Coordinates of C-alpha atoms and ligand atoms in Angstrom, one line a residue:
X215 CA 24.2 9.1 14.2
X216 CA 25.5 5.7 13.5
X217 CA 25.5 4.3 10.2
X218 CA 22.5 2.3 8.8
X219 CA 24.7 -1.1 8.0
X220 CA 25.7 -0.6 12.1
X221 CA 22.2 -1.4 13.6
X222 CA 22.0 -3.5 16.1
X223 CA 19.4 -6.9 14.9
X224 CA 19.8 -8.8 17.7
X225 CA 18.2 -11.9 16.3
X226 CA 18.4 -13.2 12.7
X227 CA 15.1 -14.2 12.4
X228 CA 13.8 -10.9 12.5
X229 CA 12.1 -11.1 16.2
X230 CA 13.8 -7.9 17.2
X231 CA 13.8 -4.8 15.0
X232 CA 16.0 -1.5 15.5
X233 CA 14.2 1.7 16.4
X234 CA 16.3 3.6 14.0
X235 CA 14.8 2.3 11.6
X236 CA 11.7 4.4 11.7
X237 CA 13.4 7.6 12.7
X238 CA 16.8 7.7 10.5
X239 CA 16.6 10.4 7.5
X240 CA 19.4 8.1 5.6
X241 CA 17.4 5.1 6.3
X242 CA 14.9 7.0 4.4
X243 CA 16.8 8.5 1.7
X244 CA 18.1 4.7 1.1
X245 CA 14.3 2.8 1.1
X246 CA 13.5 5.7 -2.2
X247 CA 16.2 4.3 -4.1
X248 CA 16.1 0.5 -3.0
X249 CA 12.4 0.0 -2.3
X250 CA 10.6 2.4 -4.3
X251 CA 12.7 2.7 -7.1
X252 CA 14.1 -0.7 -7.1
X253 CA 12.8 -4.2 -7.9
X254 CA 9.1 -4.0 -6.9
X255 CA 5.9 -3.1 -8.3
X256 CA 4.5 -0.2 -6.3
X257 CA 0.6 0.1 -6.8
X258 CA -0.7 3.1 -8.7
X259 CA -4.5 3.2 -9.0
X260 CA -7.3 1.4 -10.3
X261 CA -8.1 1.0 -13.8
X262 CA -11.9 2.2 -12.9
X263 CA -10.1 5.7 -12.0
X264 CA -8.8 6.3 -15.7
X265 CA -11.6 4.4 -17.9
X266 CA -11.7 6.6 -20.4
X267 CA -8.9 7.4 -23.4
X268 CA -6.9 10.4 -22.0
X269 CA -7.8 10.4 -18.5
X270 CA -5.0 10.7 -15.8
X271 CA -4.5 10.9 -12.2
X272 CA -1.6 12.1 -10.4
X273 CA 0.1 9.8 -7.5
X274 CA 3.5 9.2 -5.8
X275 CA 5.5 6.3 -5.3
X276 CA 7.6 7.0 -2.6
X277 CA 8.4 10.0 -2.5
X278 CA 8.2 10.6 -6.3
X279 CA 5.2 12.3 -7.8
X280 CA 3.9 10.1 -10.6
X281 CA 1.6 10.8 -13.5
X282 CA -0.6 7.4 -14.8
X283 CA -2.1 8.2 -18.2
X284 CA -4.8 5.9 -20.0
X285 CA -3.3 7.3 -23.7
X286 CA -5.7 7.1 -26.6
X287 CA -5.5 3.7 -28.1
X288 CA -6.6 3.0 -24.3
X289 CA -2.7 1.3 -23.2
X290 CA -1.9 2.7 -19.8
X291 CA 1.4 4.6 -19.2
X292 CA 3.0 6.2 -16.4
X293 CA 6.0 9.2 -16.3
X294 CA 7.7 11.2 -13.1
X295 CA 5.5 14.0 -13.4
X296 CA 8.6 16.6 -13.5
X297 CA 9.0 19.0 -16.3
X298 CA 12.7 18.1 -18.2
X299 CA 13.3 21.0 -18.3
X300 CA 14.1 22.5 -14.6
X301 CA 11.8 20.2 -13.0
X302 CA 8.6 21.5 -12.5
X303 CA 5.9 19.8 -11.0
X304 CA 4.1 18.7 -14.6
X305 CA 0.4 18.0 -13.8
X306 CA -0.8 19.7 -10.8
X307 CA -4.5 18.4 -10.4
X308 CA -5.0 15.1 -9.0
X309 CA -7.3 13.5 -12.0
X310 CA -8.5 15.0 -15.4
X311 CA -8.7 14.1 -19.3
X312 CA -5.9 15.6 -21.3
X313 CA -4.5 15.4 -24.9
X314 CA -0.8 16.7 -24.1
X315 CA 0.5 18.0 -21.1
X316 CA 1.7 21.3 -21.2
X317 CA 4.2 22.6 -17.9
X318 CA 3.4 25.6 -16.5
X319 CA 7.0 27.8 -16.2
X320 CA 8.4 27.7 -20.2
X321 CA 5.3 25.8 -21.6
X322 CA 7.5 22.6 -23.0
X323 CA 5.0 20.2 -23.7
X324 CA 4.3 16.5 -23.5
X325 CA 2.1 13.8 -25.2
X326 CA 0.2 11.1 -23.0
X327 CA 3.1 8.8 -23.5
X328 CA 5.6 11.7 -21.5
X329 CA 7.2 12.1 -24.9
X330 CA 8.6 15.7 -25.3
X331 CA 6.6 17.2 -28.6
X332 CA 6.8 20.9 -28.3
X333 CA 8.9 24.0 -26.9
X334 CA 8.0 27.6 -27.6
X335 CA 10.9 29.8 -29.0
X336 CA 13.0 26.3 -29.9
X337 CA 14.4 28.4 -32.8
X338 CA 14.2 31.5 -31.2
X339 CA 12.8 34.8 -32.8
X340 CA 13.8 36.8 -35.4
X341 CA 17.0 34.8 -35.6
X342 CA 18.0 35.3 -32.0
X343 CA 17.8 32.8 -28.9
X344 CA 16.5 29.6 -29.8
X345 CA 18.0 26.1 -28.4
X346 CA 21.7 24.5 -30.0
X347 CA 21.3 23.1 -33.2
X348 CA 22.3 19.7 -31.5
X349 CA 19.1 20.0 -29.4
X350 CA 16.5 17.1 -29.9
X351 CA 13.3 16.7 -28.5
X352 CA 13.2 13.4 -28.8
X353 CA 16.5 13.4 -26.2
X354 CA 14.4 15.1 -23.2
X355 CA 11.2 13.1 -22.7
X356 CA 9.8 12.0 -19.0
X357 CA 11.4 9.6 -17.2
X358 CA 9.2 6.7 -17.9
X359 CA 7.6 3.6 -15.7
X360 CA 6.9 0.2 -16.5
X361 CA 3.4 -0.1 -16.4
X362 CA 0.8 -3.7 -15.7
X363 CA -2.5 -4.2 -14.5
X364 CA -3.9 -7.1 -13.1
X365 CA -7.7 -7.5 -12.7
X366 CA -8.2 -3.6 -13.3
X367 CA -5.0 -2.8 -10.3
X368 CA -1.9 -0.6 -11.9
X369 CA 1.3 -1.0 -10.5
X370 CA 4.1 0.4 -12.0
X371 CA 8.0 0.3 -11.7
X372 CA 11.0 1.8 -11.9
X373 CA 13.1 -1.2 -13.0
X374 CA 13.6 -2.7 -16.5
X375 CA 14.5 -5.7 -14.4
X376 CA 11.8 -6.2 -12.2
X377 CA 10.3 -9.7 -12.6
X378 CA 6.9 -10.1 -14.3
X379 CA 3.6 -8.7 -12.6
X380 CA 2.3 -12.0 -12.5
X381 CA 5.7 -13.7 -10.8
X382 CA 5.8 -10.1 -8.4
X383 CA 2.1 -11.2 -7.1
X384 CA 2.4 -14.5 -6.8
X385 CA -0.6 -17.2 -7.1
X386 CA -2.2 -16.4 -3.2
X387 CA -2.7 -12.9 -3.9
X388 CA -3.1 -13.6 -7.6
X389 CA -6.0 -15.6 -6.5
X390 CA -7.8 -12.9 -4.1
X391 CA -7.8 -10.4 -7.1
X392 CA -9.4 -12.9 -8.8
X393 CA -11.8 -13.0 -6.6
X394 CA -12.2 -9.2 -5.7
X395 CA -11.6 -7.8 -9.0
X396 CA -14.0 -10.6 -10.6
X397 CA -16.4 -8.2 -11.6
X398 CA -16.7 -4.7 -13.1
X399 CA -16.2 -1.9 -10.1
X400 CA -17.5 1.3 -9.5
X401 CA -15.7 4.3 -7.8
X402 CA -17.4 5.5 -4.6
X403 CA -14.7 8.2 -3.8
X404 CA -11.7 9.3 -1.7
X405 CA -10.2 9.8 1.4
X406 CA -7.0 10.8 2.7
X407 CA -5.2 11.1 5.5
X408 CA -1.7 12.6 7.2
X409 CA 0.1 10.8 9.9
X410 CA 2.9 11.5 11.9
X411 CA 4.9 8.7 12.2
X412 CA 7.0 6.7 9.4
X413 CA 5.4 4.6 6.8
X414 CA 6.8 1.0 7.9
X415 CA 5.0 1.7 11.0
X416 CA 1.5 1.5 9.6
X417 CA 2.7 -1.4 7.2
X418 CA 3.6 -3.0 10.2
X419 CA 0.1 -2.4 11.4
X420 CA -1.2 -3.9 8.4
X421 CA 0.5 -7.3 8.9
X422 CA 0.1 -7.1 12.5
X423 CA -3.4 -9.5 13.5
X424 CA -2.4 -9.0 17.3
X425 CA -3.3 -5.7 17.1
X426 CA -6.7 -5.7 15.7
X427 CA -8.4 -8.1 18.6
X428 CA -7.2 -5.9 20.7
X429 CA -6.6 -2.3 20.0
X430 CA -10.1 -2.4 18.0
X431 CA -12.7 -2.0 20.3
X432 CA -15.3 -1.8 18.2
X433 CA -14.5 -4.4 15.9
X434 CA -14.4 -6.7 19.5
X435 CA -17.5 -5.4 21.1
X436 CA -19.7 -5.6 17.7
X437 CA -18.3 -8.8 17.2
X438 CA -16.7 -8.3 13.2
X439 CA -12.6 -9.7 14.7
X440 CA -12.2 -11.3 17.9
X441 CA -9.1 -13.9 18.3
X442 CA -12.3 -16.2 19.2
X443 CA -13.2 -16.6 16.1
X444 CA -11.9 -18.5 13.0
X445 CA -9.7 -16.6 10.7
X446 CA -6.2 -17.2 9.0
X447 CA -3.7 -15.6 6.9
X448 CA -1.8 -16.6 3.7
X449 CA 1.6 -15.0 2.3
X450 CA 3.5 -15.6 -1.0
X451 CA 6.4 -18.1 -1.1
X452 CA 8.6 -14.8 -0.1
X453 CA 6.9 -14.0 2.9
X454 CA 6.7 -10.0 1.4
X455 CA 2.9 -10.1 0.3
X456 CA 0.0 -11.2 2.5
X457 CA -4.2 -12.0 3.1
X458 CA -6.0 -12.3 6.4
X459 CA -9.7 -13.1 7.0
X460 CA -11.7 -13.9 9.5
X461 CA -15.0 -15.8 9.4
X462 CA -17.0 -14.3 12.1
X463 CA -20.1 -16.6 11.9
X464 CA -17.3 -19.5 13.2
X465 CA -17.2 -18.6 16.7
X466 CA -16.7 -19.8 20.2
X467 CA -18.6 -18.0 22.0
X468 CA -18.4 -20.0 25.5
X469 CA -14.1 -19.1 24.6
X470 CA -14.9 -15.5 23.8
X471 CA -16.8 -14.7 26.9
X472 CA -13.4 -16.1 28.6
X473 CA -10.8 -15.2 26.6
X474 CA -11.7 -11.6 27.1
X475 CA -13.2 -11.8 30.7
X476 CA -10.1 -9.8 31.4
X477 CA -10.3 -7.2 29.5
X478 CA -12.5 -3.9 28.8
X479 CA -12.8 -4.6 25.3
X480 CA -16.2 -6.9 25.4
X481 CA -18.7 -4.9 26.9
X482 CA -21.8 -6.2 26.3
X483 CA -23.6 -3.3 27.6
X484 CA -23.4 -0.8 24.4
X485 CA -25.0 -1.2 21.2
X486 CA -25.8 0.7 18.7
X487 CA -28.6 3.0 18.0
X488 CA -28.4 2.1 14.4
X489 CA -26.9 -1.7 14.3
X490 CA -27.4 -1.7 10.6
X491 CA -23.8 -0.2 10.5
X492 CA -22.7 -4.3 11.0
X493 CA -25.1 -6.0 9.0
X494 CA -22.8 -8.0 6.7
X495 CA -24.1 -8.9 3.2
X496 CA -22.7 -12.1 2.0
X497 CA -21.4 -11.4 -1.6
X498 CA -18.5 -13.9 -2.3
X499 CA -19.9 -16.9 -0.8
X500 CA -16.5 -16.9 1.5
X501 CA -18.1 -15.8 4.9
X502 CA -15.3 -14.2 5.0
X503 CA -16.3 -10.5 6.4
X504 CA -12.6 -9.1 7.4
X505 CA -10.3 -9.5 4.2
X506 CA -7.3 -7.6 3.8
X507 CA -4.6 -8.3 1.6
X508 CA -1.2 -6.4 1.6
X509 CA 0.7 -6.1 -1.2
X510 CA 5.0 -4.7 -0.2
X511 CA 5.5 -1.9 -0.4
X512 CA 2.0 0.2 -0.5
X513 CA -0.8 -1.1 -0.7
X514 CA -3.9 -2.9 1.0
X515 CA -6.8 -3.9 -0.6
X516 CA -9.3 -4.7 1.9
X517 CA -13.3 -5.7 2.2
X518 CA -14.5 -4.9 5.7
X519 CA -17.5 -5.7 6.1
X520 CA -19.4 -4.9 2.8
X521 CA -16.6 -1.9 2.2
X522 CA -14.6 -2.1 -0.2
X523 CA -11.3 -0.1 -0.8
X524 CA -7.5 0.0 -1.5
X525 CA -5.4 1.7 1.0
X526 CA -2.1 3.5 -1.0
X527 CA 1.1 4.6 1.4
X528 CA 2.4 7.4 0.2
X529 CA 5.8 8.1 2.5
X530 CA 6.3 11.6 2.8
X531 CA 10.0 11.7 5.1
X532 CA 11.0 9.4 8.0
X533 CA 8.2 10.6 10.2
X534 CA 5.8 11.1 8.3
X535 CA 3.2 9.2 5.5
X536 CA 0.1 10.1 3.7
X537 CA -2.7 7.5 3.1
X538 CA -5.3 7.5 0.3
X539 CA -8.1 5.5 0.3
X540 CA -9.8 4.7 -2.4
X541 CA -13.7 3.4 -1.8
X542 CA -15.2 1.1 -4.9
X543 CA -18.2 -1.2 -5.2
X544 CA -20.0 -3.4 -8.3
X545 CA -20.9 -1.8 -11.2
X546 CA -24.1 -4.3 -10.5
X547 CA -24.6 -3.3 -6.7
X548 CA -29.0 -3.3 -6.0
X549 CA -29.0 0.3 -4.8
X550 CA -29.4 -1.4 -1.4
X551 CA -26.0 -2.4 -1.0
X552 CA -24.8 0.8 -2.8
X553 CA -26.5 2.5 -0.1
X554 CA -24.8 0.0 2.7
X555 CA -21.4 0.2 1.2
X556 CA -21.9 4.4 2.0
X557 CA -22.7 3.6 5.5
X558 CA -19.9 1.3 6.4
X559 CA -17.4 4.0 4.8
X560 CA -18.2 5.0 8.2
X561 CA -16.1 2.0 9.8
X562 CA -12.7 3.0 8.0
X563 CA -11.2 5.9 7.0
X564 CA -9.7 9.4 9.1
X565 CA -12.7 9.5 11.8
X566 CA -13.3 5.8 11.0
X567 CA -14.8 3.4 14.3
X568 CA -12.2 1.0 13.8
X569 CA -9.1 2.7 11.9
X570 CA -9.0 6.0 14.0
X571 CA -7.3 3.6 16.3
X572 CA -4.5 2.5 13.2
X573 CA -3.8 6.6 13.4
X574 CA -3.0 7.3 16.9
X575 CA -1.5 3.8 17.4
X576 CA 1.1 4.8 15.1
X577 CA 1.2 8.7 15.9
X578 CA 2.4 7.1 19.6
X579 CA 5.0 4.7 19.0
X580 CA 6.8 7.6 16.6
X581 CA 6.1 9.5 19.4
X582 CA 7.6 6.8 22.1
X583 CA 10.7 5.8 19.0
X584 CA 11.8 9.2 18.6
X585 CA 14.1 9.7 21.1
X586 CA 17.1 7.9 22.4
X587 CA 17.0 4.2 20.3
X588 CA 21.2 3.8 20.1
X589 CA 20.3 0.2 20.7
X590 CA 16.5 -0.7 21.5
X591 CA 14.4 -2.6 19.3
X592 CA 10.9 -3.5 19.3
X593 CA 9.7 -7.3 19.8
X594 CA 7.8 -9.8 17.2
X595 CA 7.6 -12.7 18.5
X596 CA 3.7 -13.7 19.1
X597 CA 3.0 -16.6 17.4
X598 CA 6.4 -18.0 17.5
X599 CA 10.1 -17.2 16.5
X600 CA 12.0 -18.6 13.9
X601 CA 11.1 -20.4 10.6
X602 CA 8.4 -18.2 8.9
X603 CA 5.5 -19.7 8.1
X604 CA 3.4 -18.7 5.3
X605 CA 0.2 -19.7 6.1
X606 CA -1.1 -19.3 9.5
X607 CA -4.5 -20.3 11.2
X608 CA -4.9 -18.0 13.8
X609 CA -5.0 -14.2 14.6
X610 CA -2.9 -14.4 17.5
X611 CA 0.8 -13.7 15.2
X612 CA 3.4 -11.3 14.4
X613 CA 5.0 -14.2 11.8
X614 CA 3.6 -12.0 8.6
X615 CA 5.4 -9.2 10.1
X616 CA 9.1 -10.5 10.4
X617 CA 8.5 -11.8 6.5
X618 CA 8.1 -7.9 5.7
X619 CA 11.4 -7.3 7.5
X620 CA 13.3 -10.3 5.7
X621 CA 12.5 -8.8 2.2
X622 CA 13.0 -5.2 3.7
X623 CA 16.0 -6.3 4.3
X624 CA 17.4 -8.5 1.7
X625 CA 15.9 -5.3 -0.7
X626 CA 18.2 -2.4 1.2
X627 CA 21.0 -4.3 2.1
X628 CA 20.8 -3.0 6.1
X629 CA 20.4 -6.4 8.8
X630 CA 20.3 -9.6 8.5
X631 CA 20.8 -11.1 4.8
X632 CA 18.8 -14.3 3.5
X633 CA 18.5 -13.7 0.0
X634 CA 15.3 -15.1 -0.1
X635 CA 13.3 -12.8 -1.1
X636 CA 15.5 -11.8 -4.6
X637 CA 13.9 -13.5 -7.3
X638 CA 14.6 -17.1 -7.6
X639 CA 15.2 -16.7 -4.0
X640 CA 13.3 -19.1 -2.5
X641 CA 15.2 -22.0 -4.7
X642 CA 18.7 -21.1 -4.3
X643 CA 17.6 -20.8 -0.6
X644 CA 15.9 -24.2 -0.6
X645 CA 19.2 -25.8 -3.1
X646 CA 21.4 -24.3 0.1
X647 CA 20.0 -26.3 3.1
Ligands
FES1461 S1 10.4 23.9 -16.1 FE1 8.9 23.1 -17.4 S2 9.1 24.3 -19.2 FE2 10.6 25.1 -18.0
FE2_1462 FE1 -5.8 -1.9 12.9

């Protein structure tokens, strides 16, 4: 295999992407220790999920299995969950309420900070065994993680260096937590899901408004995303975060019934037996009834419809991711729109009407990628090729997703370098022109 820094990117502006990419085991080996372990903040979990003093949940960021602890004086904290001993998995359920955490093999033990405070035998018995005199336990506690919430979202990072939470979001997205997180939420509950293809694939998919007038039939034929209608997108000034909505109530229809006259996807002749799947209950005064909002490297927080949910990407090896979806609603929600909020769980999801497609769409192009890629690359070039713009005003673009390969880039050193996406970036960029 050739070496990652050897990959053929045709074009600088990101238009043309390597295959290799999203089949190399290096490439993967490389994004854990840039991407997930270097200067980002991955998302972790909702506040909601750990409300209480001593509740935890278990999670990974990249590959890494992750503890986030809500200790008893309420501050949040998050460790690797790995035993320093030998490196046992620490905390094997996925949520609970726990004082200490005690490992399973030799039964060294750990407060809700990952601080080491206990090992049986640590001066032996009866004057034999027992640790070195030397040995601490203050020198063998969890690998620790920066910790922030913003609006009631954890992220957490491996870096002491990583800019602020605030700075990492940036004022768009910033401003669409705001919005989302304004009020007190509610956890409906979980879903997850295992896919065979490699994770920058789906976040690809995320980015990627092309897709979704087309590939969704449903979400065409029921009218909730058609490229008719009026939507936009917005990113941060590094092009690595970004929001898209559309505003179904601003359409055209004379331009719909034409735009897809040559297609399969509008097919007027099916309904539903129970339309009340698509009623959409205005609750932000935004109209806005597709919002999704991606935040690099794994996570989507999205309102489709009246569902509401974050989307995690857990990568699990080059060809291969786990998603976990986590539903919410209002603490205030009337019961009938806790009750529609259950229904349209139905749209997303596993066996979801509109992201079953997400699933296979990416289970084929691993499929289609995993063979002979010496030198082919995929295309992104709808909506235009060069400069990237930030905010965009129509559905019809791939721009979004050449900004996720600039900071991809720039963050593991492979293909073309801007440096625009390092902190202060975007100035030295600017002072450079
Ligand atoms: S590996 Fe955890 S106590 Fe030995
Ligand atoms: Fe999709």
């Amino acid at each position: 295999m050739v070496h990652p820094q050897a990959y053929q990117w045709p074009e600088k502006d990101f238009s043309r992407v390597p295959y290799s990419v999203f089949v190399d085991p290096e490439i993967f080996t490389i994004e854990q220790e840039r991407i997930f372990h270097g200067p980002v903040w991955s998302y972790a979990c909702l506040e909601a999920e750990i409300a209480n003093p001593g509740d935890f949940l278990t999670t990974y960021i990249g590959d890494t299995p992750v503890v986030v602890v809500r200790a008893d004086d309420r501050s949040l904290h998050a460790f690797v969950n790995r035993c320093a001993h030998r490196g046992t998995l620490l905390v094997r359920s996925t949520h609970g309420n726990a004082r200490d955490f005690t490992c399973v093999y030799h039964h060294w033990c750990y407060d809700q900070r990952g601080k080491l405070i206990g090992i049986p035998f640590l001066r032996g018995l009866k004057g034999k065994g027992g640790m070195p005199p030397e040995f601490k336990l203050g020198d063998h506690s969890l690998r620790t993680l920066r910790t922030a919430a913003y609006r009631g979202v954890v992220f957490v990072t491996f870096r002491d260096d990583t800019e602020s939470l605030h700075d990492y979001l940036d004022s768009p997205m910033r401003r669409y937590l705001d919005d989302i997180f304004a009020k007190p939420i509610e956890i409906i509950g979980y879903v997850r899901q295992r896919i065979p293809c490699n994770w920058k694939l789906y976040y690809e998919n995320l980015l990627d408004d092309y897709h979704g007038v087309l590939l969704h039939k449903f979400l065409v034929t029921f009218g909730l995303s058609r490229a008719t209608q009026k939507g936009g997108s917005e990113m941060d000034r590094r092009a690595r975060h970004r929001i898209v909505y559309v505003i179904p109530s601003e359409e055209d229809t004379v331009g719909t019934q034409q735009g897809y006259a040559e297609t399969t996807l509008l097919d007027e002749g099916l309904y539903l037996r129970d339309p009340s799947i698509n009623e959409y209950r205005e609750e932000m005064n935004d109209r806005r009834a597709v919002l999704l909002c991606a935040f690099f490297p794994n996570l989507l927080v999205q309102r489709l419809s009246n569902t509401l949910a974050t989307r995690q990407i857990r990568p699990r090896s080059a060809k291969e991711y786990e998603l976990y979806w986590t539903f919410f609603g209002y603490a205030d929600d009337d019961p009938a729109m806790q009750l529609l909020r259950k229904k349209q769980i139905n749209l997303v999801g596993p066996g979801g009407l509109v992201s079953m497609e997400d699933g296979e769409a990416g289970r084929l192009l691993q499929l289609g990628i995993n063979g002979d890629f010496a030198d082919a690359h995929s295309i992104l070039a709808m909506g235009g090729r060069g400069e990237i713009p930030l905010v965009g005003h129509d559905l019809l673009t791939e721009s979004s997703v050449r900004g996720f390969w600039r900071y991809w880039c720039d963050l593991t050193g492979i293909g073309p370098q801007t440096g625009i996406s390092a902190p202060g970036g975007v100035h030295r960029a600017a002072a450079a022109e």
